[in-house]
Amino acid sequence: MADQIPHFNCDPIVTRRQMLQRCGTGLGSLGLASLMASEGMLNQAAGASAGSPTSPMAPKMAHFPGKAKHVIHIFLNGGASQVDTFDPKPALAKYAGKKLPMENLRTERKTGASLPSPFKFKKYGESGLEVSELFSELGECVDDIAFVRSMYTNVPNHEPSLMMMNCGDLIQPRPSMGAWVTYGLGTENQNLPGFVVMCPGGYPITESANWRSAFLPGAYQGTHIDTKHTDIEKLISNIKNKQQALPEQRRQLDLLQALNRRHQSVRSQESALESRIQSFELAYRMQMQASDVFDVNNEPKHIHEMYGQGVHARQMMIARRLVERGVRYVQLWHGAGQPWDNHDEIEKNHRRLARDCSQGIAALLKDLKQRGLLQDTIVMCGGEFGRTPVVELPTPGANAGKMNGRDHNNHGFTVWLAGGGVKGGQAYGATDEFGFAAVENKVHVHDLHATVLKLLGFDHEQLTYRFSGRDFRLTDVHGKVVEDLIA
């Protein structure tokens, strides 16, 4: 049985030459650390444990002072129709039920005649921007919003387009935007995850790949919360330890961390081990604040009335509470699967989906603004692509044989931005007269990412991570900042 006893004294033999090399490097590191500390460049996270002064989530400095500190990304997964929401195209009515005077662009499925929007558009605000009746509540906020009506992406399929919008690549496993942002900036609250993902009812398609850290350290991946639950112990499994009080847990964790650090001392290249160590610390600290931040019952009555009822109102409110407490990146999905993927019954389904979230989104913008948080919080809203201005033709097993829906459209769609230094009250770029393809001031997803990173204080070409012998970045080898979107 003696051979089954664990051995902790596993330090390798160090030669004299290695010892001298390590001492020299260590002295240089000490000198650099002293210099950086004197310049205020070492910001240790408030509340970080004494055992982890170099926590990967400690606040960091960007390349230059950014206008924004936080991001709330509202994801209309499945692909909302731009011509029914934020990009009015009256020319479609002229050709209703007829072929457009142009060739239908290639999408995922066969398409036919013009399908005019069944929704009315109205001008709002001093800017006079038009918004569909689906999002009439959002019309009150248009002077703070920049509608990018000339978005485009590479393919009309959900999985690769989700990866492009979230991770900047169609196929290869790459870190998500939230992971890149927390890698670059850390987070302001060490008692909560820096990157929180809320999706009621389960997961979107491609699941956690949408918020993965890939080759970045695992500490930067998103933490998924199923917001269909209201009970904190269902929202976050095992958030409370019913067997031990915090002091006893702390002593137990300190012993565990000491053993883990010793184990790690000869395995310094295993990033997954460091991620596991950090996850234990975060899980312990979350007990102190998570119960409070996810419980909206303490919000006053007028705030609940402003956001409205339902799961989307609640998760919008939670998003504000998270950024208010220093969480860096919050992503809000509409629901499991791809709810906005309306290949048929687009009027019925889009009306229902917008009813779920329109009031809550508008309330979020107003609430952030009245608290002084909108000025340093980017709110971004859109899907992985848009939808065709023409009807999708019946396909067995695809759209129930109906001709009242739209196919996927990667050629032109709308994403809007507000807050965090965004120049509001404008519609940037344009699609053609029917809303099929971006034709004026075209903005690729890489350009959108580059612009958001600049608002956060980063040169997107310099925010890199070395992996497999090359420097990777969110925008790959592409991306151009859209300066007109920045105030």
Tab-separated table of C-alpha atoms in Angstrom:
chain	number	residue	atom	x	y	z
A	1	MET	CA	0.000	0.000	0.000
A	2	ALA	CA	2.959	2.301	0.450
A	3	ASP	CA	3.089	3.035	-3.257
A	4	GLN	CA	-0.454	4.483	-3.075
A	5	ILE	CA	0.485	7.171	-0.569
A	6	PRO	CA	0.496	10.561	-2.364
A	7	HIS	CA	3.872	12.282	-2.595
A	8	PHE	CA	3.906	16.094	-2.573
A	9	ASN	CA	7.674	16.564	-2.633
A	10	CYS	CA	7.988	16.456	-6.393
A	11	ASP	CA	10.317	19.437	-6.995
A	12	PRO	CA	12.732	18.634	-9.839
A	13	ILE	CA	16.509	18.705	-9.479
A	14	VAL	CA	17.882	22.099	-10.505
A	15	THR	CA	21.381	22.420	-11.906
A	16	ARG	CA	23.728	25.239	-10.891
A	17	ARG	CA	23.409	26.807	-14.343
A	18	GLN	CA	19.589	26.742	-14.151
A	19	MET	CA	19.713	28.219	-10.662
A	20	LEU	CA	21.849	31.142	-11.832
A	21	GLN	CA	19.633	31.727	-14.874
A	22	ARG	CA	16.473	31.780	-12.762
A	23	CYS	CA	18.019	34.071	-10.147
A	24	GLY	CA	19.052	36.549	-12.826
A	25	THR	CA	15.611	36.549	-14.392
A	26	GLY	CA	14.002	36.857	-10.990
A	27	LEU	CA	16.052	39.938	-10.056
A	28	GLY	CA	15.091	41.572	-13.332
A	29	SER	CA	11.428	40.778	-12.731
A	30	LEU	CA	11.619	42.274	-9.243
A	31	GLY	CA	13.121	45.445	-10.650
A	32	LEU	CA	10.450	45.680	-13.349
A	33	ALA	CA	7.681	45.064	-10.822
A	34	SER	CA	9.054	47.819	-8.573
A	35	LEU	CA	9.198	50.259	-11.476
A	36	MET	CA	5.659	49.402	-12.632
A	37	ALA	CA	4.316	49.747	-9.099
A	38	SER	CA	5.879	53.190	-8.748
A	39	GLU	CA	4.154	54.213	-11.973
A	40	GLY	CA	0.791	52.892	-10.746
A	41	MET	CA	0.715	50.193	-13.423
A	42	LEU	CA	0.089	47.302	-11.066
A	43	ASN	CA	-3.537	47.506	-10.030
A	44	GLN	CA	-4.287	44.646	-7.708
A	45	ALA	CA	-7.949	43.738	-7.676
A	46	ALA	CA	-9.901	44.790	-4.623
A	47	GLY	CA	-10.955	41.730	-2.742
A	48	ALA	CA	-8.523	39.369	-4.468
A	49	SER	CA	-7.118	36.785	-2.141
A	50	ALA	CA	-3.672	37.273	-0.693
A	51	GLY	CA	-2.630	34.043	-2.328
A	52	SER	CA	-3.272	35.323	-5.856
A	53	PRO	CA	-1.864	38.864	-6.255
A	54	THR	CA	-1.611	38.269	-9.998
A	55	SER	CA	-5.197	37.158	-10.543
A	56	PRO	CA	-5.922	36.994	-14.295
A	57	MET	CA	-9.129	38.953	-13.665
A	58	ALA	CA	-7.450	41.856	-11.861
A	59	PRO	CA	-8.245	45.235	-13.527
A	60	LYS	CA	-5.789	46.105	-16.302
A	61	MET	CA	-4.992	49.194	-18.322
A	62	ALA	CA	-6.096	49.403	-21.956
A	63	HIS	CA	-3.858	50.769	-24.716
A	64	PHE	CA	-5.327	54.254	-24.260
A	65	PRO	CA	-8.139	55.803	-22.200
A	66	GLY	CA	-11.354	54.257	-23.509
A	67	LYS	CA	-14.754	55.885	-23.578
A	68	ALA	CA	-16.371	52.646	-22.356
A	69	LYS	CA	-15.722	50.301	-19.439
A	70	HIS	CA	-18.495	47.733	-19.866
A	71	VAL	CA	-20.443	45.976	-22.641
A	72	ILE	CA	-24.017	44.656	-22.635
A	73	HIS	CA	-24.642	42.584	-25.756
A	74	ILE	CA	-28.310	41.832	-26.471
A	75	PHE	CA	-28.377	38.899	-28.877
A	76	LEU	CA	-31.509	38.346	-30.999
A	77	ASN	CA	-30.393	34.842	-31.891
A	78	GLY	CA	-31.857	33.313	-34.997
A	79	GLY	CA	-31.676	36.478	-37.070
A	80	ALA	CA	-34.228	39.259	-36.729
A	81	SER	CA	-35.516	40.782	-39.958
A	82	GLN	CA	-33.978	44.191	-40.603
A	83	VAL	CA	-36.809	45.264	-42.942
A	84	ASP	CA	-39.343	44.584	-40.170
A	85	THR	CA	-37.462	46.275	-37.325
A	86	PHE	CA	-34.903	49.020	-37.986
A	87	ASP	CA	-34.457	49.367	-41.775
A	88	PRO	CA	-37.716	50.488	-43.458
A	89	LYS	CA	-38.092	49.621	-47.145
A	90	PRO	CA	-41.352	51.057	-48.602
A	91	ALA	CA	-40.269	49.971	-52.106
A	92	LEU	CA	-41.159	46.389	-51.186
A	93	ALA	CA	-44.873	47.311	-51.205
A	94	LYS	CA	-44.658	48.367	-54.848
A	95	TYR	CA	-43.593	44.841	-55.829
A	96	ALA	CA	-45.721	42.930	-53.322
A	97	GLY	CA	-46.143	39.361	-54.563
A	98	LYS	CA	-43.965	40.115	-57.603
A	99	LYS	CA	-40.371	39.423	-58.507
A	100	LEU	CA	-38.008	42.220	-57.562
A	101	PRO	CA	-36.298	44.089	-60.448
A	102	MET	CA	-33.043	42.444	-59.406
A	103	GLU	CA	-31.750	38.921	-59.030
A	104	ASN	CA	-32.455	37.353	-55.663
A	105	LEU	CA	-29.158	36.957	-53.865
A	106	ARG	CA	-28.060	33.488	-52.883
A	107	THR	CA	-29.147	32.536	-49.367
A	108	GLU	CA	-29.655	29.232	-47.578
A	109	ARG	CA	-32.959	28.282	-49.240
A	110	LYS	CA	-34.996	29.144	-52.325
A	111	THR	CA	-36.757	32.511	-52.265
A	112	GLY	CA	-39.420	34.154	-54.387
A	113	ALA	CA	-41.371	37.398	-54.656
A	114	SER	CA	-41.261	40.594	-52.614
A	115	LEU	CA	-42.714	40.333	-49.108
A	116	PRO	CA	-43.522	43.830	-47.778
A	117	SER	CA	-43.235	44.378	-44.051
A	118	PRO	CA	-46.580	43.971	-42.244
A	119	PHE	CA	-45.403	46.466	-39.623
A	120	LYS	CA	-45.653	50.247	-39.663
A	121	PHE	CA	-42.614	52.464	-39.173
A	122	LYS	CA	-42.613	55.815	-37.395
A	123	LYS	CA	-40.079	58.607	-36.946
A	124	TYR	CA	-38.845	59.327	-33.433
A	125	GLY	CA	-36.713	61.826	-31.562
A	126	GLU	CA	-34.880	64.883	-32.766
A	127	SER	CA	-32.973	62.696	-35.211
A	128	GLY	CA	-36.203	61.552	-36.882
A	129	LEU	CA	-34.990	57.970	-37.192
A	130	GLU	CA	-37.602	55.417	-38.194
A	131	VAL	CA	-38.317	52.381	-36.032
A	132	SER	CA	-40.900	49.650	-36.532
A	133	GLU	CA	-43.969	49.416	-34.329
A	134	LEU	CA	-42.421	46.197	-33.007
A	135	PHE	CA	-39.929	48.288	-31.046
A	136	SER	CA	-41.990	51.410	-30.459
A	137	GLU	CA	-40.717	51.694	-26.854
A	138	LEU	CA	-37.180	51.859	-28.222
A	139	GLY	CA	-38.222	54.810	-30.374
A	140	GLU	CA	-37.987	56.997	-27.271
A	141	CYS	CA	-34.250	56.254	-27.120
A	142	VAL	CA	-33.231	56.723	-30.774
A	143	ASP	CA	-31.210	59.866	-30.114
A	144	ASP	CA	-28.811	57.720	-28.088
A	145	ILE	CA	-28.651	54.943	-30.703
A	146	ALA	CA	-26.529	54.423	-33.810
A	147	PHE	CA	-28.270	52.034	-36.216
A	148	VAL	CA	-25.673	50.322	-38.406
A	149	ARG	CA	-27.857	49.420	-41.375
A	150	SER	CA	-25.032	48.182	-43.588
A	151	MET	CA	-23.822	45.130	-41.671
A	152	TYR	CA	-22.814	42.021	-43.585
A	153	THR	CA	-21.198	38.682	-42.818
A	154	ASN	CA	-19.807	35.760	-44.787
A	155	VAL	CA	-22.415	32.984	-44.955
A	156	PRO	CA	-26.190	32.546	-44.425
A	157	ASN	CA	-25.937	29.666	-41.942
A	158	HIS	CA	-26.474	29.919	-38.188
A	159	GLU	CA	-23.491	28.042	-36.775
A	160	PRO	CA	-20.674	29.803	-38.670
A	161	SER	CA	-22.417	33.181	-38.449
A	162	LEU	CA	-22.790	32.829	-34.676
A	163	MET	CA	-19.093	32.017	-34.450
A	164	MET	CA	-18.250	35.024	-36.594
A	165	MET	CA	-20.373	37.437	-34.555
A	166	ASN	CA	-19.154	36.120	-31.233
A	167	CYS	CA	-15.620	34.905	-31.943
A	168	GLY	CA	-14.501	36.558	-35.186
A	169	ASP	CA	-14.030	33.297	-37.090
A	170	LEU	CA	-16.382	31.037	-39.045
A	171	ILE	CA	-14.890	27.648	-38.255
A	172	GLN	CA	-11.768	27.588	-36.086
A	173	PRO	CA	-12.093	27.568	-32.273
A	174	ARG	CA	-11.382	31.161	-31.287
A	175	PRO	CA	-11.953	33.158	-28.085
A	176	SER	CA	-15.244	35.024	-27.856
A	177	MET	CA	-15.391	38.792	-27.767
A	178	GLY	CA	-16.302	38.723	-24.076
A	179	ALA	CA	-13.212	36.607	-23.402
A	180	TRP	CA	-11.001	39.051	-25.330
A	181	VAL	CA	-12.427	42.020	-23.431
A	182	THR	CA	-11.902	40.449	-20.018
A	183	TYR	CA	-8.425	39.305	-21.089
A	184	GLY	CA	-7.600	42.894	-22.008
A	185	LEU	CA	-9.292	44.731	-19.133
A	186	GLY	CA	-9.858	42.214	-16.344
A	187	THR	CA	-12.873	43.098	-14.241
A	188	GLU	CA	-13.696	45.577	-11.493
A	189	ASN	CA	-15.350	43.121	-9.109
A	190	GLN	CA	-13.446	40.035	-8.014
A	191	ASN	CA	-16.512	38.582	-6.299
A	192	LEU	CA	-18.413	38.102	-9.558
A	193	PRO	CA	-17.489	36.632	-12.952
A	194	GLY	CA	-16.070	39.191	-15.359
A	195	PHE	CA	-18.101	37.783	-18.258
A	196	VAL	CA	-21.699	36.716	-17.595
A	197	VAL	CA	-23.976	35.068	-20.181
A	198	MET	CA	-27.742	34.884	-19.619
A	199	CYS	CA	-29.963	32.676	-21.768
A	200	PRO	CA	-33.417	31.638	-20.526
A	201	GLY	CA	-34.439	28.044	-21.103
A	202	GLY	CA	-31.064	26.561	-21.923
A	203	TYR	CA	-28.454	27.196	-24.630
A	204	PRO	CA	-28.430	28.750	-28.100
A	205	ILE	CA	-27.145	26.562	-30.922
A	206	THR	CA	-23.387	25.891	-30.759
A	207	GLU	CA	-23.948	26.272	-27.009
A	208	SER	CA	-20.949	27.361	-24.918
A	209	ALA	CA	-18.767	27.801	-28.021
A	210	ASN	CA	-20.426	31.236	-28.259
A	211	TRP	CA	-18.714	32.405	-25.061
A	212	ARG	CA	-15.644	30.199	-24.908
A	213	SER	CA	-12.108	31.321	-24.096
A	214	ALA	CA	-10.490	28.841	-26.564
A	215	PHE	CA	-6.701	29.256	-26.274
A	216	LEU	CA	-6.994	32.155	-23.823
A	217	PRO	CA	-6.788	31.094	-20.157
A	218	GLY	CA	-10.044	29.523	-19.013
A	219	ALA	CA	-10.634	32.293	-16.456
A	220	TYR	CA	-11.848	34.500	-19.333
A	221	GLN	CA	-14.688	32.304	-20.601
A	222	GLY	CA	-18.297	33.312	-19.965
A	223	THR	CA	-20.336	32.063	-17.011
A	224	HIS	CA	-23.746	30.835	-18.208
A	225	ILE	CA	-26.885	31.612	-16.192
A	226	ASP	CA	-30.315	30.178	-17.083
A	227	THR	CA	-32.546	33.146	-16.267
A	228	LYS	CA	-35.785	31.202	-16.571
A	229	HIS	CA	-35.157	30.479	-12.869
A	230	THR	CA	-35.720	33.018	-10.117
A	231	ASP	CA	-34.469	30.923	-7.199
A	232	ILE	CA	-30.777	31.788	-6.703
A	233	GLU	CA	-29.899	28.140	-5.999
A	234	LYS	CA	-31.343	27.152	-9.394
A	235	LEU	CA	-29.824	30.124	-11.185
A	236	ILE	CA	-26.361	29.229	-9.879
A	237	SER	CA	-25.867	25.640	-8.770
A	238	ASN	CA	-24.224	25.113	-5.386
A	239	ILE	CA	-24.032	28.852	-4.679
A	240	LYS	CA	-24.570	28.171	-0.987
A	241	ASN	CA	-22.645	25.753	1.218
A	242	LYS	CA	-25.103	24.480	3.812
A	243	GLN	CA	-22.506	22.407	5.654
A	244	GLN	CA	-19.792	24.984	6.348
A	245	ALA	CA	-19.676	28.659	7.282
A	246	LEU	CA	-17.435	31.034	5.309
A	247	PRO	CA	-14.477	30.950	7.770
A	248	GLU	CA	-14.331	27.137	7.640
A	249	GLN	CA	-14.622	27.208	3.848
A	250	ARG	CA	-11.790	29.732	3.685
A	251	ARG	CA	-9.448	27.508	5.715
A	252	GLN	CA	-10.346	24.510	3.593
A	253	LEU	CA	-9.812	26.452	0.378
A	254	ASP	CA	-6.463	27.836	1.574
A	255	LEU	CA	-5.224	24.264	2.137
A	256	LEU	CA	-6.539	23.193	-1.284
A	257	GLN	CA	-4.918	26.165	-2.981
A	258	ALA	CA	-1.574	25.505	-1.265
A	259	LEU	CA	-1.603	21.922	-2.553
A	260	ASN	CA	-2.661	23.079	-6.022
A	261	ARG	CA	0.080	25.708	-6.183
A	262	ARG	CA	2.666	23.140	-5.187
A	263	HIS	CA	1.344	20.799	-7.856
A	264	GLN	CA	1.404	23.677	-10.367
A	265	SER	CA	5.013	24.668	-9.591
A	266	VAL	CA	6.297	21.905	-11.879
A	267	ARG	CA	3.489	22.281	-14.417
A	268	SER	CA	3.625	26.000	-15.185
A	269	GLN	CA	2.572	25.533	-18.807
A	270	GLU	CA	-0.802	23.979	-17.972
A	271	SER	CA	-3.191	26.923	-18.275
A	272	ALA	CA	-6.192	24.711	-17.464
A	273	LEU	CA	-4.740	24.116	-13.995
A	274	GLU	CA	-4.485	27.854	-13.322
A	275	SER	CA	-8.067	28.272	-14.519
A	276	ARG	CA	-9.266	25.586	-12.112
A	277	ILE	CA	-7.431	27.250	-9.222
A	278	GLN	CA	-9.004	30.608	-10.048
A	279	SER	CA	-12.453	29.035	-10.387
A	280	PHE	CA	-12.281	27.741	-6.811
A	281	GLU	CA	-11.493	31.247	-5.570
A	282	LEU	CA	-14.275	32.825	-7.611
A	283	ALA	CA	-16.820	30.251	-6.456
A	284	TYR	CA	-15.971	31.062	-2.837
A	285	ARG	CA	-16.190	34.824	-3.319
A	286	MET	CA	-19.431	34.650	-5.323
A	287	GLN	CA	-21.274	33.522	-2.206
A	288	MET	CA	-20.875	37.071	-0.897
A	289	GLN	CA	-22.448	38.981	-3.791
A	290	ALA	CA	-24.167	36.677	-6.296
A	291	SER	CA	-27.258	36.174	-4.153
A	292	ASP	CA	-27.724	39.934	-4.004
A	293	VAL	CA	-27.016	40.881	-7.618
A	294	PHE	CA	-29.348	38.271	-9.151
A	295	ASP	CA	-32.209	39.018	-6.752
A	296	VAL	CA	-34.250	41.852	-8.284
A	297	ASN	CA	-36.912	41.787	-5.579
A	298	ASN	CA	-35.213	44.665	-3.808
A	299	GLU	CA	-35.644	46.956	-6.822
A	300	PRO	CA	-38.277	49.660	-6.208
A	301	LYS	CA	-41.756	49.360	-7.680
A	302	HIS	CA	-41.250	52.095	-10.294
A	303	ILE	CA	-38.196	50.249	-11.694
A	304	HIS	CA	-40.183	47.014	-12.034
A	305	GLU	CA	-42.953	48.947	-13.793
A	306	MET	CA	-40.454	50.560	-16.153
A	307	TYR	CA	-38.927	47.204	-17.202
A	308	GLY	CA	-42.238	45.329	-17.296
A	309	GLN	CA	-42.994	41.694	-16.611
A	310	GLY	CA	-41.366	38.471	-17.731
A	311	VAL	CA	-37.980	36.838	-17.993
A	312	HIS	CA	-36.540	39.407	-20.421
A	313	ALA	CA	-37.475	42.319	-18.193
A	314	ARG	CA	-35.784	40.527	-15.320
A	315	GLN	CA	-32.573	39.707	-17.163
A	316	MET	CA	-32.285	43.272	-18.505
A	317	MET	CA	-32.579	44.475	-14.909
A	318	ILE	CA	-29.942	41.980	-13.809
A	319	ALA	CA	-27.637	43.202	-16.600
A	320	ARG	CA	-27.820	46.742	-15.213
A	321	ARG	CA	-27.155	45.439	-11.696
A	322	LEU	CA	-24.119	43.502	-12.955
A	323	VAL	CA	-22.422	46.429	-14.706
A	324	GLU	CA	-23.327	48.631	-11.747
A	325	ARG	CA	-21.210	46.267	-9.636
A	326	GLY	CA	-18.282	46.235	-12.021
A	327	VAL	CA	-18.879	43.193	-14.265
A	328	ARG	CA	-17.086	43.825	-17.544
A	329	TYR	CA	-19.123	41.991	-20.219
A	330	VAL	CA	-22.746	40.821	-20.084
A	331	GLN	CA	-24.443	38.941	-22.912
A	332	LEU	CA	-28.221	38.521	-23.046
A	333	TRP	CA	-29.656	35.888	-25.374
A	334	HIS	CA	-33.324	35.825	-26.290
A	335	GLY	CA	-33.704	32.134	-25.535
A	336	ALA	CA	-32.599	28.583	-26.207
A	337	GLY	CA	-32.075	27.528	-29.809
A	338	GLN	CA	-32.772	30.238	-32.389
A	339	PRO	CA	-36.085	31.937	-31.559
A	340	TRP	CA	-35.825	34.726	-34.181
A	341	ASP	CA	-35.365	32.193	-37.008
A	342	ASN	CA	-38.786	32.765	-38.553
A	343	HIS	CA	-38.922	30.953	-41.880
A	344	ASP	CA	-42.704	31.233	-41.758
A	345	GLU	CA	-45.354	33.207	-39.844
A	346	ILE	CA	-42.976	36.145	-39.586
A	347	GLU	CA	-45.684	38.627	-38.598
A	348	LYS	CA	-47.004	36.454	-35.779
A	349	ASN	CA	-43.622	35.316	-34.498
A	350	HIS	CA	-41.722	38.615	-34.750
A	351	ARG	CA	-44.580	40.400	-32.989
A	352	ARG	CA	-44.482	37.880	-30.136
A	353	LEU	CA	-40.683	37.983	-29.820
A	354	ALA	CA	-40.525	41.777	-29.845
A	355	ARG	CA	-43.290	41.925	-27.247
A	356	ASP	CA	-41.062	39.787	-25.005
A	357	CYS	CA	-38.133	42.215	-24.973
A	358	SER	CA	-38.906	45.653	-26.435
A	359	GLN	CA	-39.986	47.313	-23.194
A	360	GLY	CA	-37.119	45.757	-21.272
A	361	ILE	CA	-34.484	46.921	-23.770
A	362	ALA	CA	-35.798	50.476	-23.760
A	363	ALA	CA	-35.956	50.428	-19.951
A	364	LEU	CA	-32.353	49.234	-19.782
A	365	LEU	CA	-31.165	52.194	-21.880
A	366	LYS	CA	-33.195	54.665	-19.817
A	367	ASP	CA	-32.116	53.133	-16.521
A	368	LEU	CA	-28.433	53.145	-17.448
A	369	LYS	CA	-28.727	56.756	-18.561
A	370	GLN	CA	-30.498	58.015	-15.444
A	371	ARG	CA	-27.824	56.374	-13.265
A	372	GLY	CA	-24.922	57.821	-15.245
A	373	LEU	CA	-23.899	54.337	-16.450
A	374	LEU	CA	-24.738	54.661	-20.151
A	375	GLN	CA	-21.821	56.999	-20.761
A	376	ASP	CA	-19.326	54.201	-20.067
A	377	THR	CA	-21.428	51.154	-21.037
A	378	ILE	CA	-21.772	50.015	-24.645
A	379	VAL	CA	-25.159	48.434	-25.372
A	380	MET	CA	-25.106	46.401	-28.588
A	381	CYS	CA	-28.145	44.676	-30.090
A	382	GLY	CA	-28.599	42.418	-33.121
A	383	GLY	CA	-28.445	38.853	-34.390
A	384	GLU	CA	-25.950	36.759	-36.311
A	385	PHE	CA	-27.434	37.984	-39.637
A	386	GLY	CA	-30.690	39.389	-41.038
A	387	ARG	CA	-33.488	38.054	-43.233
A	388	THR	CA	-34.461	38.309	-46.889
A	389	PRO	CA	-36.869	40.995	-48.142
A	390	VAL	CA	-38.414	38.298	-50.336
A	391	VAL	CA	-40.534	35.346	-49.277
A	392	GLU	CA	-39.016	31.962	-48.602
A	393	LEU	CA	-40.496	29.316	-50.879
A	394	PRO	CA	-42.013	26.191	-49.303
A	395	THR	CA	-39.489	23.501	-48.489
A	396	PRO	CA	-40.611	20.145	-47.056
A	397	GLY	CA	-39.667	19.933	-43.387
A	398	ALA	CA	-38.452	23.519	-43.261
A	399	ASN	CA	-41.328	25.982	-43.156
A	400	ALA	CA	-44.569	24.018	-42.898
A	401	GLY	CA	-45.371	24.715	-46.534
A	402	LYS	CA	-46.253	28.352	-45.878
A	403	MET	CA	-45.193	31.423	-47.845
A	404	ASN	CA	-45.182	34.094	-45.157
A	405	GLY	CA	-41.643	33.965	-43.791
A	406	ARG	CA	-38.124	35.025	-44.708
A	407	ASP	CA	-34.874	33.150	-45.265
A	408	HIS	CA	-31.505	33.960	-43.682
A	409	ASN	CA	-29.689	36.943	-45.172
A	410	ASN	CA	-25.987	37.552	-44.622
A	411	HIS	CA	-25.709	40.235	-47.329
A	412	GLY	CA	-27.263	43.085	-45.345
A	413	PHE	CA	-28.696	43.533	-41.846
A	414	THR	CA	-28.800	45.916	-38.881
A	415	VAL	CA	-26.986	46.010	-35.565
A	416	TRP	CA	-27.397	48.982	-33.265
A	417	LEU	CA	-25.102	50.490	-30.627
A	418	ALA	CA	-25.709	52.956	-27.812
A	419	GLY	CA	-23.708	54.472	-24.957
A	420	GLY	CA	-20.014	54.100	-24.173
A	421	GLY	CA	-18.881	56.856	-26.529
A	422	VAL	CA	-21.148	55.852	-29.439
A	423	LYS	CA	-22.397	58.754	-31.556
A	424	GLY	CA	-26.162	58.338	-31.234
A	425	GLY	CA	-29.051	59.660	-33.291
A	426	GLN	CA	-27.781	58.323	-36.600
A	427	ALA	CA	-28.366	55.607	-39.169
A	428	TYR	CA	-24.958	54.635	-40.511
A	429	GLY	CA	-24.669	52.995	-43.912
A	430	ALA	CA	-27.515	51.607	-45.998
A	431	THR	CA	-28.790	48.553	-47.796
A	432	ASP	CA	-30.215	48.705	-51.330
A	433	GLU	CA	-33.770	50.005	-51.832
A	434	PHE	CA	-35.202	46.569	-50.958
A	435	GLY	CA	-32.980	45.763	-47.960
A	436	PHE	CA	-31.235	42.789	-49.555
A	437	ALA	CA	-27.566	43.831	-49.461
A	438	ALA	CA	-25.380	46.477	-47.825
A	439	VAL	CA	-24.346	48.993	-50.471
A	440	GLU	CA	-23.298	52.170	-48.628
A	441	ASN	CA	-20.541	52.317	-45.972
A	442	LYS	CA	-20.503	48.543	-45.637
A	443	VAL	CA	-19.548	47.242	-42.179
A	444	HIS	CA	-18.276	43.693	-41.759
A	445	VAL	CA	-18.462	41.949	-38.384
A	446	HIS	CA	-14.673	42.415	-38.069
A	447	ASP	CA	-15.195	46.178	-38.434
A	448	LEU	CA	-17.850	46.120	-35.711
A	449	HIS	CA	-15.467	44.290	-33.375
A	450	ALA	CA	-12.632	46.705	-34.138
A	451	THR	CA	-14.897	49.662	-33.361
A	452	VAL	CA	-16.140	48.261	-30.054
A	453	LEU	CA	-12.568	47.489	-28.992
A	454	LYS	CA	-11.535	51.060	-29.757
A	455	LEU	CA	-14.390	52.392	-27.619
A	456	LEU	CA	-12.959	50.238	-24.803
A	457	GLY	CA	-9.485	51.674	-25.308
A	458	PHE	CA	-7.845	49.067	-27.534
A	459	ASP	CA	-6.072	49.070	-30.856
A	460	HIS	CA	-7.613	45.879	-32.234
A	461	GLU	CA	-4.387	45.062	-34.060
A	462	GLN	CA	-2.402	45.170	-30.803
A	463	LEU	CA	-4.758	43.229	-28.503
A	464	THR	CA	-3.131	39.860	-29.202
A	465	TYR	CA	-2.313	36.527	-27.612
A	466	ARG	CA	0.513	34.296	-28.745
A	467	PHE	CA	-0.573	30.744	-29.501
A	468	SER	CA	0.977	28.015	-31.656
A	469	GLY	CA	3.746	30.323	-32.795
A	470	ARG	CA	1.696	33.294	-33.938
A	471	ASP	CA	-0.122	36.287	-32.479
A	472	PHE	CA	-3.898	35.959	-32.668
A	473	ARG	CA	-6.507	38.710	-32.302
A	474	LEU	CA	-10.298	38.992	-32.323
A	475	THR	CA	-10.319	40.553	-35.793
A	476	ASP	CA	-7.890	37.980	-37.261
A	477	VAL	CA	-6.074	39.906	-40.044
A	478	HIS	CA	-9.070	42.107	-40.878
A	479	GLY	CA	-11.114	44.883	-39.349
A	480	LYS	CA	-11.355	48.639	-39.762
A	481	VAL	CA	-12.592	51.028	-37.071
A	482	VAL	CA	-15.748	52.867	-38.112
A	483	GLU	CA	-14.793	56.319	-36.834
A	484	ASP	CA	-18.185	57.839	-37.718
A	485	LEU	CA	-19.775	55.717	-35.004
A	486	ILE	CA	-17.602	57.268	-32.299
A	487	ALA	CA	-18.631	60.541	-30.661
